[in-house]
Coordinates of C-alpha atoms in Angstrom, one line a residue:
M1 CA -30.2 -5.7 -32.1
R2 CA -30.0 -5.8 -28.0
R3 CA -33.5 -5.6 -27.9
F4 CA -34.4 -8.3 -30.1
L5 CA -31.5 -10.5 -28.0
L6 CA -32.9 -9.8 -25.0
L7 CA -36.6 -11.1 -26.2
I8 CA -34.7 -14.2 -27.1
M9 CA -33.6 -14.8 -23.8
I10 CA -37.1 -14.2 -22.3
V11 CA -38.7 -16.7 -24.8
V12 CA -36.0 -19.2 -24.5
I13 CA -35.9 -18.9 -20.9
G14 CA -39.7 -19.4 -20.8
Y15 CA -39.9 -22.0 -23.3
A16 CA -37.3 -23.8 -21.2
S17 CA -39.0 -23.6 -18.1
K18 CA -42.2 -24.7 -20.2
P19 CA -42.4 -28.4 -17.9
Y20 CA -42.9 -26.1 -14.9
W21 CA -45.2 -23.5 -15.7
E22 CA -47.8 -24.9 -17.9
K23 CA -49.9 -27.0 -15.7
P24 CA -49.9 -24.5 -13.2
V25 CA -51.4 -21.7 -15.1
Q26 CA -53.1 -23.7 -18.3
Q27 CA -56.3 -23.4 -15.9
F28 CA -56.1 -19.6 -15.7
I29 CA -55.3 -19.1 -19.9
P30 CA -57.7 -19.7 -22.6
T31 CA -57.2 -21.8 -25.1
A32 CA -56.5 -19.4 -27.8
V33 CA -54.2 -17.6 -26.3
K34 CA -52.3 -20.7 -25.5
D35 CA -53.0 -21.6 -28.9
S36 CA -51.2 -18.6 -30.4
F37 CA -48.2 -18.5 -28.3
R38 CA -47.4 -22.1 -29.3
S39 CA -47.5 -20.7 -32.7
A40 CA -45.1 -18.1 -31.8
I41 CA -42.6 -20.3 -30.4
E42 CA -42.7 -22.4 -33.3
S43 CA -42.2 -19.3 -35.6
I44 CA -39.2 -18.5 -33.9
K45 CA -37.8 -21.9 -33.9
E46 CA -38.0 -22.1 -37.6
N47 CA -36.6 -18.3 -38.2
H48 CA -33.1 -18.6 -39.6
E49 CA -32.0 -14.7 -37.8
F50 CA -33.5 -16.3 -34.4
K51 CA -30.9 -19.5 -34.8
L52 CA -28.4 -17.2 -36.0
A53 CA -28.4 -14.6 -32.8
L54 CA -28.8 -17.3 -30.3
E55 CA -25.9 -19.0 -31.6
T56 CA -23.9 -15.8 -31.1
L57 CA -25.8 -15.8 -27.7
G58 CA -24.3 -18.7 -26.7
Q59 CA -20.5 -17.8 -28.5
Q60 CA -20.6 -14.6 -26.4
F61 CA -21.8 -16.2 -23.2
D62 CA -19.3 -19.3 -23.2
T63 CA -16.3 -16.4 -23.7
I64 CA -17.4 -14.5 -20.5
M65 CA -17.5 -17.5 -18.6
E66 CA -14.1 -18.5 -19.9
S67 CA -12.7 -15.1 -19.1
F68 CA -14.3 -15.3 -15.4
D69 CA -12.6 -18.9 -15.0
N70 CA -9.4 -17.7 -16.4
K71 CA -9.7 -14.8 -13.7
L72 CA -10.7 -17.1 -10.8
S73 CA -7.6 -19.4 -11.3
E74 CA -5.2 -16.8 -11.7
S75 CA -6.9 -15.1 -8.7
N76 CA -6.2 -18.4 -7.1
D77 CA -2.6 -19.3 -8.1
N78 CA -1.6 -16.1 -7.0
K79 CA -2.9 -16.4 -3.2
A80 CA -1.1 -18.6 -1.8
E81 CA -1.8 -21.3 1.0
P82 CA -1.4 -20.2 4.5
P83 CA 0.7 -22.9 6.8
I84 CA -0.3 -25.0 9.3
L85 CA 1.1 -23.5 12.5
T86 CA 2.4 -25.8 15.6
D87 CA 3.6 -25.2 18.4
P88 CA 7.7 -25.0 18.8
T89 CA 9.6 -27.9 20.3
N90 CA 12.6 -26.6 21.3
Q91 CA 12.1 -22.6 21.8
L92 CA 9.3 -20.2 22.6
F93 CA 9.2 -18.9 19.3
S94 CA 9.2 -20.6 15.8
I95 CA 8.5 -18.9 12.2
H96 CA 7.0 -20.5 9.8
N97 CA 7.4 -23.5 11.9
I98 CA 11.3 -22.7 11.6
E99 CA 13.4 -22.7 14.7
L100 CA 17.0 -21.4 15.7
G101 CA 19.1 -24.7 14.7
D102 CA 16.9 -26.1 11.8
S103 CA 19.1 -26.5 8.7
K104 CA 18.6 -24.9 6.0
A105 CA 17.8 -28.2 4.1
D106 CA 14.7 -28.7 6.6
V107 CA 13.9 -24.6 5.7
E108 CA 13.7 -25.0 2.0
Q109 CA 11.7 -28.4 2.0
K110 CA 8.9 -26.0 3.2
T111 CA 9.8 -23.2 1.7
G112 CA 11.7 -23.6 -1.7
E113 CA 14.3 -21.4 -2.5
P114 CA 15.1 -17.5 -1.5
K115 CA 14.1 -14.8 -3.7
R116 CA 16.9 -12.9 -2.5
S117 CA 20.1 -13.3 -0.7
S118 CA 21.3 -10.0 1.0
I119 CA 24.0 -9.6 3.8
N120 CA 22.6 -8.1 6.7
E121 CA 24.7 -6.0 9.8
Y122 CA 25.3 -9.3 11.3
G123 CA 28.0 -10.3 8.3
V124 CA 25.7 -13.1 7.3
S125 CA 22.8 -12.8 5.0
W126 CA 19.2 -12.6 5.2
N127 CA 17.0 -15.1 2.7
T128 CA 14.0 -13.9 1.9
Y129 CA 11.2 -16.5 1.4
H130 CA 7.5 -16.0 -0.2
E131 CA 5.1 -16.3 -2.9
N132 CA 4.5 -12.8 -4.0
Y133 CA 5.6 -11.3 -0.6
Q134 CA 3.0 -13.5 1.0
N135 CA 3.7 -15.9 3.2
F136 CA 7.3 -13.5 4.3
I137 CA 9.8 -14.8 5.9
M138 CA 13.5 -13.7 6.6
V139 CA 16.0 -16.4 7.7
A140 CA 19.8 -16.2 8.3
Y141 CA 22.5 -19.1 8.4
D142 CA 25.7 -19.5 9.6
E143 CA 28.3 -21.1 8.0
N144 CA 27.2 -24.8 8.5
N145 CA 23.9 -23.4 7.2
I146 CA 22.3 -23.4 10.4
V147 CA 19.3 -20.7 11.2
R148 CA 20.9 -18.2 13.3
G149 CA 17.9 -15.7 12.7
L150 CA 14.3 -15.2 11.7
Y151 CA 12.0 -12.3 11.0
T152 CA 8.5 -12.2 9.9
N153 CA 5.5 -9.4 9.8
Q154 CA 2.8 -11.9 8.8
D155 CA 0.7 -14.7 10.6
L156 CA 3.5 -16.7 11.1
M157 CA 4.6 -16.6 14.1
A158 CA 3.7 -19.5 17.0
S159 CA 4.4 -19.9 20.4
T160 CA 4.0 -22.0 23.1
I161 CA 2.8 -19.4 25.6
G162 CA 0.0 -18.0 23.0
I163 CA 1.6 -15.0 21.9
K164 CA 1.1 -14.3 18.0
R165 CA 0.9 -11.3 15.7
G166 CA -1.7 -9.2 16.6
S167 CA -1.7 -9.9 20.2
P168 CA -1.8 -7.0 22.3
K169 CA 1.4 -5.8 23.8
Q170 CA 0.3 -6.3 27.6
L171 CA -0.2 -9.9 27.2
V172 CA 3.6 -9.8 25.7
Q173 CA 4.5 -8.3 28.6
D174 CA 2.4 -10.5 31.2
E175 CA 3.9 -13.8 29.6
L176 CA 7.6 -12.8 29.2
G177 CA 8.5 -10.1 32.0
T178 CA 10.2 -6.9 31.9
P179 CA 12.4 -6.5 28.7
E180 CA 16.3 -5.4 28.2
S181 CA 17.3 -2.1 28.9
S182 CA 20.5 -2.3 27.2
I183 CA 22.7 -4.5 24.9
R184 CA 26.4 -5.2 25.7
K185 CA 28.9 -5.0 23.2
G186 CA 32.8 -5.5 23.9
F187 CA 33.0 -3.0 26.8
T188 CA 30.2 -0.8 26.3
N189 CA 26.6 -1.3 27.0
Y190 CA 24.2 0.1 24.4
M191 CA 20.8 1.5 25.5
I192 CA 17.8 0.1 24.0
N193 CA 15.6 3.7 23.2
S194 CA 12.9 2.0 21.7
N195 CA 9.8 4.6 22.6
G196 CA 7.8 1.8 23.1
E197 CA 7.9 0.7 20.0
Y198 CA 9.3 -2.8 20.4
D199 CA 10.4 -4.8 23.2
V200 CA 13.5 -7.0 23.3
F201 CA 13.9 -10.3 25.7
K202 CA 16.8 -12.7 26.2
L203 CA 15.6 -15.8 25.9
D204 CA 16.7 -19.6 24.8
N205 CA 20.1 -18.3 24.1
S206 CA 18.8 -15.8 22.4
Y207 CA 17.5 -12.3 21.6
V208 CA 14.1 -11.8 21.0
T209 CA 12.5 -8.7 19.5
I210 CA 8.7 -8.0 19.7
F211 CA 7.1 -5.3 17.0
Y212 CA 4.4 -3.1 17.9
D213 CA 2.3 -1.3 16.0
I214 CA 0.9 1.8 18.2
H215 CA -1.4 2.4 15.2
E216 CA -3.2 -1.0 16.0
N217 CA -4.1 -0.3 19.5
N218 CA -0.1 -1.8 20.4
T219 CA -0.4 -5.5 18.6
V220 CA 2.0 -7.5 17.9
T221 CA 3.1 -6.4 14.3
A222 CA 6.4 -8.4 14.0
I223 CA 8.9 -10.6 15.4
Q224 CA 13.2 -11.2 15.0
V225 CA 15.1 -13.8 17.0
I226 CA 18.4 -13.2 16.7
D227 CA 21.0 -16.2 17.9
E228 CA 23.0 -15.2 21.0
K229 CA 26.7 -15.9 19.6
L230 CA 25.4 -13.8 16.5
E231 CA 24.4 -11.0 18.5
R232 CA 27.7 -11.1 20.3
D233 CA 30.0 -11.4 17.4
K234 CA 28.7 -8.4 16.1
A235 CA 31.1 -6.3 17.9
A236 CA 29.3 -2.6 17.5
F237 CA 26.1 -1.4 17.6
Y238 CA 26.0 -0.5 13.9
G239 CA 27.3 -3.1 11.0
E240 CA 30.3 -2.4 9.2
P241 CA 29.4 -0.3 6.3
S242 CA 30.4 -1.8 3.0
Q243 CA 28.7 -1.4 -0.9
Q244 CA 27.2 -4.9 0.0
L245 CA 25.5 -3.9 3.4
K246 CA 24.4 -0.6 1.5
E247 CA 22.6 -3.0 -1.3
G248 CA 21.4 -5.1 1.4
F249 CA 19.5 -2.9 3.6
E250 CA 18.1 -1.5 0.0
Y251 CA 16.7 -4.8 -1.4
Q252 CA 15.5 -5.7 2.4
L253 CA 13.9 -2.6 3.1
F254 CA 11.9 -2.7 -0.4
D255 CA 10.9 -6.1 0.3
L256 CA 9.5 -5.5 4.1
T257 CA 7.5 -2.6 2.1
N258 CA 5.8 -5.0 0.0
A259 CA 5.1 -7.7 2.7
T260 CA 3.5 -5.1 4.3
R261 CA 1.2 -4.0 1.7
V262 CA 0.5 -7.6 1.0
N263 CA -0.9 -7.8 4.7
H264 CA -3.0 -4.4 3.7
E265 CA -4.5 -6.2 0.4
L266 CA -2.2 -3.5 -2.0
S267 CA -0.5 -4.7 -5.0
I268 CA 2.9 -5.0 -5.1
L269 CA 5.1 -2.4 -5.7
T270 CA 8.2 -2.4 -8.6
W271 CA 11.7 -1.7 -7.9
D272 CA 13.2 0.8 -9.9
D273 CA 16.8 1.9 -10.1
H274 CA 16.4 5.0 -11.9
V275 CA 14.8 6.5 -8.6
R276 CA 17.3 4.5 -6.5
E277 CA 20.1 6.4 -7.8
T278 CA 18.1 9.7 -6.7
A279 CA 17.1 8.2 -3.4
R280 CA 21.2 7.2 -3.2
G281 CA 22.4 10.8 -3.9
H282 CA 20.0 12.4 -0.7
S283 CA 21.0 9.8 1.9
L284 CA 25.2 10.8 0.7
D285 CA 24.1 13.7 0.8
M286 CA 22.6 14.2 4.3
A287 CA 25.1 11.4 6.0
E288 CA 28.3 13.8 4.1
N289 CA 26.6 17.3 5.5
Q290 CA 25.4 16.1 8.3
Y291 CA 21.4 17.0 8.4
F292 CA 18.3 15.1 8.3
G293 CA 15.4 16.4 6.1
H294 CA 13.6 16.4 2.8
T295 CA 14.7 20.0 1.7
N296 CA 18.8 19.3 1.1
L297 CA 21.1 22.1 1.6
R298 CA 20.6 23.4 -2.1
G299 CA 16.8 24.0 -1.3
Q300 CA 15.6 21.3 -3.5
S301 CA 12.6 18.9 -2.4
P302 CA 12.1 15.1 -3.4
F303 CA 10.4 16.8 -6.9
D304 CA 12.9 18.8 -7.7
R305 CA 15.4 16.0 -7.4
M306 CA 13.3 13.7 -8.8
E307 CA 12.6 16.2 -11.9
E308 CA 16.8 17.4 -12.1
D309 CA 17.0 12.8 -12.5
N310 CA 14.8 13.0 -15.5
I311 CA 12.0 10.9 -13.7
N312 CA 9.0 11.3 -14.9
Y313 CA 6.1 10.9 -12.1
R314 CA 2.4 11.6 -11.8
T315 CA 2.6 11.5 -8.1
A316 CA 5.6 10.6 -5.5
G317 CA 6.7 10.6 -1.9
E318 CA 9.7 10.4 -0.1
N319 CA 10.2 8.7 3.4
L320 CA 13.7 9.3 5.7
A321 CA 14.8 7.0 8.1
Y322 CA 18.2 7.8 10.2
G323 CA 19.9 5.7 12.7
Q324 CA 18.1 2.7 13.0
S325 CA 20.8 -0.4 13.1
S326 CA 18.7 -2.4 10.3
S327 CA 16.2 -2.1 7.6
I328 CA 13.8 -4.2 9.6
F329 CA 14.2 -1.6 12.6
A330 CA 13.7 1.5 9.8
H331 CA 10.8 -0.2 8.4
E332 CA 9.0 -0.8 11.6
G333 CA 9.7 2.5 12.8
L334 CA 8.1 4.2 9.3
M335 CA 5.2 2.3 10.0
N336 CA 4.9 4.0 13.1
S337 CA 4.9 7.3 12.0
L338 CA 1.7 8.2 10.4
G339 CA 3.0 10.3 7.3
H340 CA 5.3 7.3 6.7
R341 CA 2.8 4.9 6.7
K342 CA 0.5 7.0 4.6
N343 CA 3.3 6.7 1.9
I344 CA 3.9 2.7 2.4
L345 CA 0.2 1.9 1.9
Q346 CA -0.5 4.3 -1.0
D347 CA -2.8 2.6 -3.3
H348 CA -1.9 4.3 -6.6
Y349 CA 2.1 4.5 -6.1
K350 CA 3.4 1.8 -8.4
K351 CA 7.2 1.5 -8.2
L352 CA 9.5 2.4 -5.8
G353 CA 13.6 2.9 -5.0
I354 CA 15.9 2.8 -2.2
G355 CA 19.1 4.6 -1.4
V356 CA 21.2 4.0 1.6
A357 CA 24.2 5.8 2.9
F358 CA 26.3 5.6 6.3
N359 CA 28.1 8.6 7.7
H360 CA 31.7 8.5 9.5
E361 CA 30.0 6.8 12.9
S362 CA 28.6 3.9 10.7
Q363 CA 24.9 5.0 11.2
P364 CA 22.9 4.5 8.1
Y365 CA 20.2 7.0 6.5
Y366 CA 17.6 5.6 4.6
T367 CA 15.9 7.1 1.8
E368 CA 12.6 5.5 0.0
M369 CA 10.9 7.1 -3.4
F370 CA 7.8 6.3 -4.1
Y371 CA 6.1 7.3 -7.5
S372 CA 3.9 6.0 -9.9
D373 CA 4.4 7.2 -14.1

């Protein structure tokens, strides 16, 4: 049947293109041959089997084209249009054309409703806006719904001095000068030990943190802008531990991971409550027993703990972080560690659960557990 259909396609194409080749070749083909060919065409046209096969071929072709059109449409629907970025009007930096001092109503006119709202270390909420983790931003508002904090790790940063995602670290320091070496909280100065992975600048009555990707030639990978008053109102380096803050850090780290995967054209991971409990258990164990490592004090590996909790997996991996003041700093640090980065950008992982716990000094422990079942 396949050979018959192929023969039909060749004949039909040849017959349809008859006006284009008949005159140029007729002087080279004997009349007897031409008559035989015409006779064959007429015979096939009158053949019932030919007509049925042609109809089947047409139906199959229509089905294939319809499927192709649907997939193309679905792909276009899932791909968000990048915004047209303009230079800030009131400050040095803007994100998604949003600046500190803008109203929530103005923000959501551009972005729509937030996908998630979760408590952060400043005691306010990070509101997360995105379209399937494209055009990803986090916005914090005060009690009057005025923007007091911004973050993105995507191509949504604009500045009056040409700094954007992908800019070299040297350009940032040339334009912004010497970064802050410490930050004051009450009567205490906390030293900023960034290991060269980020710089903090005090600009426009705000603290601007520029994060760098050391595996991409020390180029800008993300930015956080925090209003000076919001930073000043945070009494200590770490936020006040609570159930809400624990959950906030967990979901924020999950969203940050997916936004990064989208940057690298990878699939979005699914949140998994079951493995979150395994991750929480390990974070709590580390916090309470003052150790930091993948193997716990009972000698169990991450895979042992997953099996103990009846989690079936084909492949799995674990990332740990400790002492970072927020999920943002934890995520950016993990991305600058090759082994952790590999887990975040692993193509075959499908699910992710994150568990956070605090020690007696309010320092957070972060455990990320990736797997495919």
